Structure formats: structure tokens, C-alpha cells
Backbone as JSON, one array per atom type, in Angstrom:
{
  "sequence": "XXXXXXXXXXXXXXXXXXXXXXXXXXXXXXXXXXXXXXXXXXXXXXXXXXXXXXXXXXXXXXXXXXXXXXXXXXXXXXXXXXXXXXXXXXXXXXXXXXXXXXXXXXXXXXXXXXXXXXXXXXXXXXXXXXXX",
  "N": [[0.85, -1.19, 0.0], [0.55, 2.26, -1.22], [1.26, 4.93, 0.82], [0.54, 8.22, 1.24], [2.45, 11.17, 2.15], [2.08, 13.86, 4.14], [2.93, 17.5, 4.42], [3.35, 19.24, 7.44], [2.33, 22.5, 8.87], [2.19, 23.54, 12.38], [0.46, 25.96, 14.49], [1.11, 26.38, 17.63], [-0.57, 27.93, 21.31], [-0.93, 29.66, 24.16], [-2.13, 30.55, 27.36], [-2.44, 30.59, 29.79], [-1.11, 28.74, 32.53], [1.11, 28.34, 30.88], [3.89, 27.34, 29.88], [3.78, 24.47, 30.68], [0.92, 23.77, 29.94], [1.8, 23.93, 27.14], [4.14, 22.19, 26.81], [2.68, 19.98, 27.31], [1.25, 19.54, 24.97], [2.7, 19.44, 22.81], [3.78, 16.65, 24.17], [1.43, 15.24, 23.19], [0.73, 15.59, 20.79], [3.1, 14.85, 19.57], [2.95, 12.1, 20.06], [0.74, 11.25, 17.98], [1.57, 12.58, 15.75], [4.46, 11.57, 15.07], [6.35, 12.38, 13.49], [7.38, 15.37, 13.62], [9.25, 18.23, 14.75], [9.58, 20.89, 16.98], [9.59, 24.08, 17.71], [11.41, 26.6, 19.59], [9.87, 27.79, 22.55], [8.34, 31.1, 22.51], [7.29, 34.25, 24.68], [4.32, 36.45, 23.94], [2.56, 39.14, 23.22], [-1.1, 39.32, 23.73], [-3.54, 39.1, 21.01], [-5.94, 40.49, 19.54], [-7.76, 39.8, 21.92], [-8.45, 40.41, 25.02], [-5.95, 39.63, 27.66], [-3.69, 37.8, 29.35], [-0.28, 37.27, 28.3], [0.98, 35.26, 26.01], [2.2, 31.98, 25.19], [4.31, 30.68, 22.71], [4.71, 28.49, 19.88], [6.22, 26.54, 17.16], [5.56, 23.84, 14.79], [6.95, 21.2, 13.04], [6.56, 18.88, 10.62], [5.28, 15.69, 9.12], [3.43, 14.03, 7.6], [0.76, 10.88, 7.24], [-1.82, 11.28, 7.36], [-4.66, 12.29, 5.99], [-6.32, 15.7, 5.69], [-8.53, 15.85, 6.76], [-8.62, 14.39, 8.88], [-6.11, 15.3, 10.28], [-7.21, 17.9, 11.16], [-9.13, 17.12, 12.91], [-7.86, 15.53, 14.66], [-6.66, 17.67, 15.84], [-8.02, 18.95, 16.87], [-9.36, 17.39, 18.64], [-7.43, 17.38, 20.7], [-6.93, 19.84, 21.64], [-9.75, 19.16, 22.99], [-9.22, 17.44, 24.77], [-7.45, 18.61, 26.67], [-8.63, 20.08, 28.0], [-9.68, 22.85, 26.64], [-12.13, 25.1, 26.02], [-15.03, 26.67, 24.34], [-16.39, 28.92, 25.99], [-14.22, 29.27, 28.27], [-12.77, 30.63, 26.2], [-13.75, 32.41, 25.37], [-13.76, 34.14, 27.48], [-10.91, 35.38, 27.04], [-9.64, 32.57, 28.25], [-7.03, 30.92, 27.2], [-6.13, 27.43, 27.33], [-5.26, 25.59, 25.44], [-4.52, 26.31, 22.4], [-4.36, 24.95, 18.89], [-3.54, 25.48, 16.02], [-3.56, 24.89, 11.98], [-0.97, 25.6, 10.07], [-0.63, 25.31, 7.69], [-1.33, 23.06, 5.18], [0.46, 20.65, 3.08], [1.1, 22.18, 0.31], [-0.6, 24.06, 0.46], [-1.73, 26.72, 2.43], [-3.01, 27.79, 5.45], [-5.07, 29.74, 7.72], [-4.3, 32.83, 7.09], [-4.18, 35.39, 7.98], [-2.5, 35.03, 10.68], [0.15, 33.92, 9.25], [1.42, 36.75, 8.94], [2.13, 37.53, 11.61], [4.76, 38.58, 13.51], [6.23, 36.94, 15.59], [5.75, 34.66, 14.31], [6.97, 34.46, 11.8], [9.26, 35.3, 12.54], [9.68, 32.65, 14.08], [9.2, 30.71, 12.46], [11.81, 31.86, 10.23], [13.47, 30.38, 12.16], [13.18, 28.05, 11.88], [14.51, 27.25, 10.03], [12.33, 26.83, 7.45], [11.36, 27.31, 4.07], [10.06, 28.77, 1.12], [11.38, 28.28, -1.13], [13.61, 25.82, -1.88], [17.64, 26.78, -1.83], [19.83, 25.53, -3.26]],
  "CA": [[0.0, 0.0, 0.0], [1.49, 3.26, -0.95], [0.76, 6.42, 1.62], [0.92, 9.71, 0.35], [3.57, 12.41, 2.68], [2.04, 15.56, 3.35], [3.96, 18.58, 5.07], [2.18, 19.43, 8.11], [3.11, 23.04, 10.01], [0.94, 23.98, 13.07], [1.03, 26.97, 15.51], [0.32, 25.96, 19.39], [-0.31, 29.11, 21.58], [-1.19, 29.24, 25.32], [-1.64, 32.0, 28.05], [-2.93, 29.92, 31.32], [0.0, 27.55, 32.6], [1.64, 28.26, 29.42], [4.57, 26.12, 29.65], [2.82, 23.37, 31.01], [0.1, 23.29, 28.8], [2.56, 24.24, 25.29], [4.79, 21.05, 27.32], [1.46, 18.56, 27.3], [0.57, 19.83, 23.78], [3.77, 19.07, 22.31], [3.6, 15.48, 23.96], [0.37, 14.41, 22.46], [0.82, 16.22, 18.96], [4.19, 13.9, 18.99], [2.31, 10.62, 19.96], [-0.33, 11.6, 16.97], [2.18, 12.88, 14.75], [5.81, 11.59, 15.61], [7.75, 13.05, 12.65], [6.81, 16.31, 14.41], [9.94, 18.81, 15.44], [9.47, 21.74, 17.71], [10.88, 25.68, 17.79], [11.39, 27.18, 20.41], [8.68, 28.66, 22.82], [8.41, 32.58, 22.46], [6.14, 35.05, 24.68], [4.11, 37.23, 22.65], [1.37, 39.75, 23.52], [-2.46, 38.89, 23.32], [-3.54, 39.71, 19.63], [-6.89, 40.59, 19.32], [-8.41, 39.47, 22.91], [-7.44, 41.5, 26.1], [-5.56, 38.48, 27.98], [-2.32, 37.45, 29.76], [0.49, 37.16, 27.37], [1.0, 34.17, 25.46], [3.91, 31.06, 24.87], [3.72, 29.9, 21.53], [5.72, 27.83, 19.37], [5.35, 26.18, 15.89], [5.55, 22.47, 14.82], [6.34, 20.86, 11.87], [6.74, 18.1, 10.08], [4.91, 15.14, 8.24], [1.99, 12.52, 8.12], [0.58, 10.18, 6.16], [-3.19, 11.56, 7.48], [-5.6, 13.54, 5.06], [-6.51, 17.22, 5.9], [-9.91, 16.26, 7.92], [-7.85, 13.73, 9.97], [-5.39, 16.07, 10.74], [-8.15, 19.01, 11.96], [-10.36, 15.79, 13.91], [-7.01, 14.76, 15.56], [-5.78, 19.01, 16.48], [-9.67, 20.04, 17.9], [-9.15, 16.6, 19.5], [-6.21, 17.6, 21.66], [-8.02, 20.66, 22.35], [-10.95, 19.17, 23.73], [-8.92, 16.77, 25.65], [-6.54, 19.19, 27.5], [-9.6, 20.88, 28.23], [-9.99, 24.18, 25.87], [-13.07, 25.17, 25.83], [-15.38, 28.06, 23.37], [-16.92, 29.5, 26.83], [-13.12, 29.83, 28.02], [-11.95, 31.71, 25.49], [-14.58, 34.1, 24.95], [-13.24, 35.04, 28.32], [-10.02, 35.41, 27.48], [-8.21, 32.22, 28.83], [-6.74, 29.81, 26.39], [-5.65, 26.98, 27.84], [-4.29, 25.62, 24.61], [-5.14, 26.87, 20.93], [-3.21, 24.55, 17.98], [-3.93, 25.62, 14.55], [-3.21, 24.59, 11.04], [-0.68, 27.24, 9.27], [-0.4, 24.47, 6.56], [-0.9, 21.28, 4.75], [1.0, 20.53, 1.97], [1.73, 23.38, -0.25], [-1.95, 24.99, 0.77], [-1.8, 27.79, 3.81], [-4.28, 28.22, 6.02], [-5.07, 30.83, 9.05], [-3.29, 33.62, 5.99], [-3.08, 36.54, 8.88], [-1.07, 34.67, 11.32], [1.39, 34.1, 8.46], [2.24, 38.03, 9.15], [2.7, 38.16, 12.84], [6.63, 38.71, 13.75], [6.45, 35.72, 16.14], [5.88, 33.19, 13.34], [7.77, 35.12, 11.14], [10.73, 34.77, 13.41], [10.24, 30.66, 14.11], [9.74, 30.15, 10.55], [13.05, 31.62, 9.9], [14.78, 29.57, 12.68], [13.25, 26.16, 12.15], [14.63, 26.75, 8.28], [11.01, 27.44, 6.69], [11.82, 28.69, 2.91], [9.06, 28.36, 0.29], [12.07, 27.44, -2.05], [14.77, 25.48, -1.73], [18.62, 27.49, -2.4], [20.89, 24.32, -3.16]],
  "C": [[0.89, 1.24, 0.0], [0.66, 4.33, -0.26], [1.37, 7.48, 1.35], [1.78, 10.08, 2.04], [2.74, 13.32, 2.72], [2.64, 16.28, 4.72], [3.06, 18.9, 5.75], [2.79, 20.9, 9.19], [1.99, 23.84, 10.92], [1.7, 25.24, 14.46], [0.74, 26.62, 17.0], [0.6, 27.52, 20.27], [-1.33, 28.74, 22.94], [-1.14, 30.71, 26.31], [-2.23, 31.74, 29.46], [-1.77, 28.29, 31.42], [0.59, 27.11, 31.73], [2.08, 27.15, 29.05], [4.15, 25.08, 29.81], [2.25, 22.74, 29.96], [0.52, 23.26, 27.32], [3.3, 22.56, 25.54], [3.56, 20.1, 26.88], [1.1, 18.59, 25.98], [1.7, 18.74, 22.91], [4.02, 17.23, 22.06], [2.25, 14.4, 22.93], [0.35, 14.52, 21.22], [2.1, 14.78, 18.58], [3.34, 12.73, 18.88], [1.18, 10.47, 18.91], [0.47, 11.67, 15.46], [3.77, 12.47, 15.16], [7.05, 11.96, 14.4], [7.22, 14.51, 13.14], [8.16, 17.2, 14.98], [8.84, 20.28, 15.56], [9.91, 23.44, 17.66], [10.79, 25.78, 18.51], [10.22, 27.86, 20.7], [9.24, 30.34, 22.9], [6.84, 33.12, 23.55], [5.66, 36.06, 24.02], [3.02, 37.9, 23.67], [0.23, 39.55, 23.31], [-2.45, 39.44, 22.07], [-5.14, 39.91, 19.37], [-8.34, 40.41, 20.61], [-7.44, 40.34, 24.31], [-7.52, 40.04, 27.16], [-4.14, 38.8, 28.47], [-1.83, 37.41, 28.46], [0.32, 35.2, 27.17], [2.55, 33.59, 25.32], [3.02, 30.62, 23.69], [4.83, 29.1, 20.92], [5.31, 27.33, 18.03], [5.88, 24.55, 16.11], [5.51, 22.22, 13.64], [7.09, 19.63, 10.75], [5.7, 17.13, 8.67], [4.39, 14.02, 8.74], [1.33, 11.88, 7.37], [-1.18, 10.15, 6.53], [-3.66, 12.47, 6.4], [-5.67, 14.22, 6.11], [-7.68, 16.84, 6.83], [-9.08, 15.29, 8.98], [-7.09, 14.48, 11.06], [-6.46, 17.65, 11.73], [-8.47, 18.26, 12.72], [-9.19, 15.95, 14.71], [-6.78, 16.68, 16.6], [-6.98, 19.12, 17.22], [-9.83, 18.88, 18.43], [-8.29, 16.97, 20.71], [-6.59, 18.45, 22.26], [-8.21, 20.61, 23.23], [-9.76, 18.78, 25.27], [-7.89, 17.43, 26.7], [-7.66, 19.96, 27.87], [-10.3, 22.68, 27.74], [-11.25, 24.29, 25.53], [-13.77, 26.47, 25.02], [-15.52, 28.89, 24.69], [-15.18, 30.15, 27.84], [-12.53, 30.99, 27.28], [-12.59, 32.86, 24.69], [-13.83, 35.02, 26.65], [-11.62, 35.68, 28.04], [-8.59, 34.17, 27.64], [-8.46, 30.42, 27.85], [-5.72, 28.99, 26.73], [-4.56, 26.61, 26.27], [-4.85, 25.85, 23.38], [-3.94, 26.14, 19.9], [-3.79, 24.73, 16.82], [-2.83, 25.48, 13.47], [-2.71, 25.6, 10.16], [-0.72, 26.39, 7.71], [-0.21, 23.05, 6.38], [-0.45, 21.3, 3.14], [1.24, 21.74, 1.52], [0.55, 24.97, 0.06], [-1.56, 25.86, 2.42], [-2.95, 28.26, 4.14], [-4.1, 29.71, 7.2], [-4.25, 32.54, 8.15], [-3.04, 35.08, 7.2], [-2.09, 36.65, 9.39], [-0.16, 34.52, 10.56], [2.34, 35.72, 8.83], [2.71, 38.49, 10.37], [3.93, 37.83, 13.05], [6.7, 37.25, 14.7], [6.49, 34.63, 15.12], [6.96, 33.5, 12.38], [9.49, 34.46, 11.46], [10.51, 33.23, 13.43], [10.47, 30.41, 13.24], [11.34, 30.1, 10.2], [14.25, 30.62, 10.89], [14.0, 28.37, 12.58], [13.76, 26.04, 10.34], [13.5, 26.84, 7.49], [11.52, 28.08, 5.38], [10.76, 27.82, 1.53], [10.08, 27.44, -0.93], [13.81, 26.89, -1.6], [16.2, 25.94, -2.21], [19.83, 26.23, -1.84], [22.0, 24.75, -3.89]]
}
């Protein structure tokens, strides 16, 4: 049986027991996805919600899941660390992991412009084209 590859890079972002909860995220995303590296966590300022500051980090690698798999499995992890909608109308996001991209397609297209991703991108190596 051949299984397709696709490129998988996701943002995780946190602002209640940051580390903690970016730490527990990290583990379960691996055990889901284990070709899966890490960047470094960064704090960042709330962006649109008046909130504690945030740890975020990106993630990214590769999986041999389709695109609804991959959403089912992220708003899985979610639930199960306990993130809830009624939460984060207040404010407090335990953990938030979203899809910046599958395969060559980009999703979430604002976050692409905030300086925090900006910056991981360039240190986990991120380059639309390869300079061999």
C-alpha cells in the first residue's frame, strides 16, 4: 500500500500555565504525529483578545493523514486538555493549535504576518524554495 507524505506546520499558543500546557501539547501532537519537530517557545502579547500574554511555538513536520484527519485529531487535543469556546470568549486559552499548513496549501493567511511566526519560521529553516 502506498501512503501519500504531506507537510504538516501547526502553531500551538497558550496564556494559562503556558509552559505546562505548550509542554502537554507538544507530547500528544508527537504521539499523533511523531515526525513532528518543535521551535522554540516565544512570549508574545495577546492579539486581538485583552488576555495574559501568550507562549507559543510552531511544529512541523509530516503525516501520512488527510486534511480532515489532521483538523479531527488538532480540535481533539483541544478538547482533551480541556480548551473550551466558553473559556476563550473570556479570554483564557488553555491551549489553541492551529493549522498554518498542509501541503503546499496555507491556512489561518493573517497569522502568516505576525513577527512571532515570522521569526520561528526563519529559525526552524522554513523557505518556500529550496537554495541548493
Amino acid at each position: 500500500m502506498n501512503q501519500q507524505t504531506h507537510y504538516i506546520l501547526l502553531a500551538l499558543g497558550s496564556n494559562v500555565a503556558a509552559e505546562l500546557h505548550i509542554e502537554q501539547a507538544k507530547a500528544r501532537l508527537s504521539a499523533v504525529f511523531p515526525q513532528l519537530r518543535f521551535s522554540r517557545s516565544l512570549i508574545t502579547p495577546a492579539i486581538g483578545i485583552m488576555s495574559p500574554p501568550f507562549m507559543n511555538c510552531l511544529a512541523e513536520g509530516y503525516c501520512s493523514a488527510p486534511l480532515e484527519e489532521v483538523i479531527v485529531a488538532l480540535k481533539d487535543i483541544e478538547a482533551q486538555m480541556g480548551s473550551v469556546p466558553e473559556e476563550r470568549k473570556k479570554g483564557i486559552v488553555k491551549i489553541d493549535i492551529d493549522l498554518l499548513q498542509f501541503d503546499e496549501t496555507r491556512h489561518k493567511t493573517d497569522d502568516w504576518e505576525r513577527n512571532y511566526i515570522q521569526l520561528l519560521l526563519k529559525e526552524l529553516g522554513y523557505k518556500q524554495k529550496t537554495n541548493t
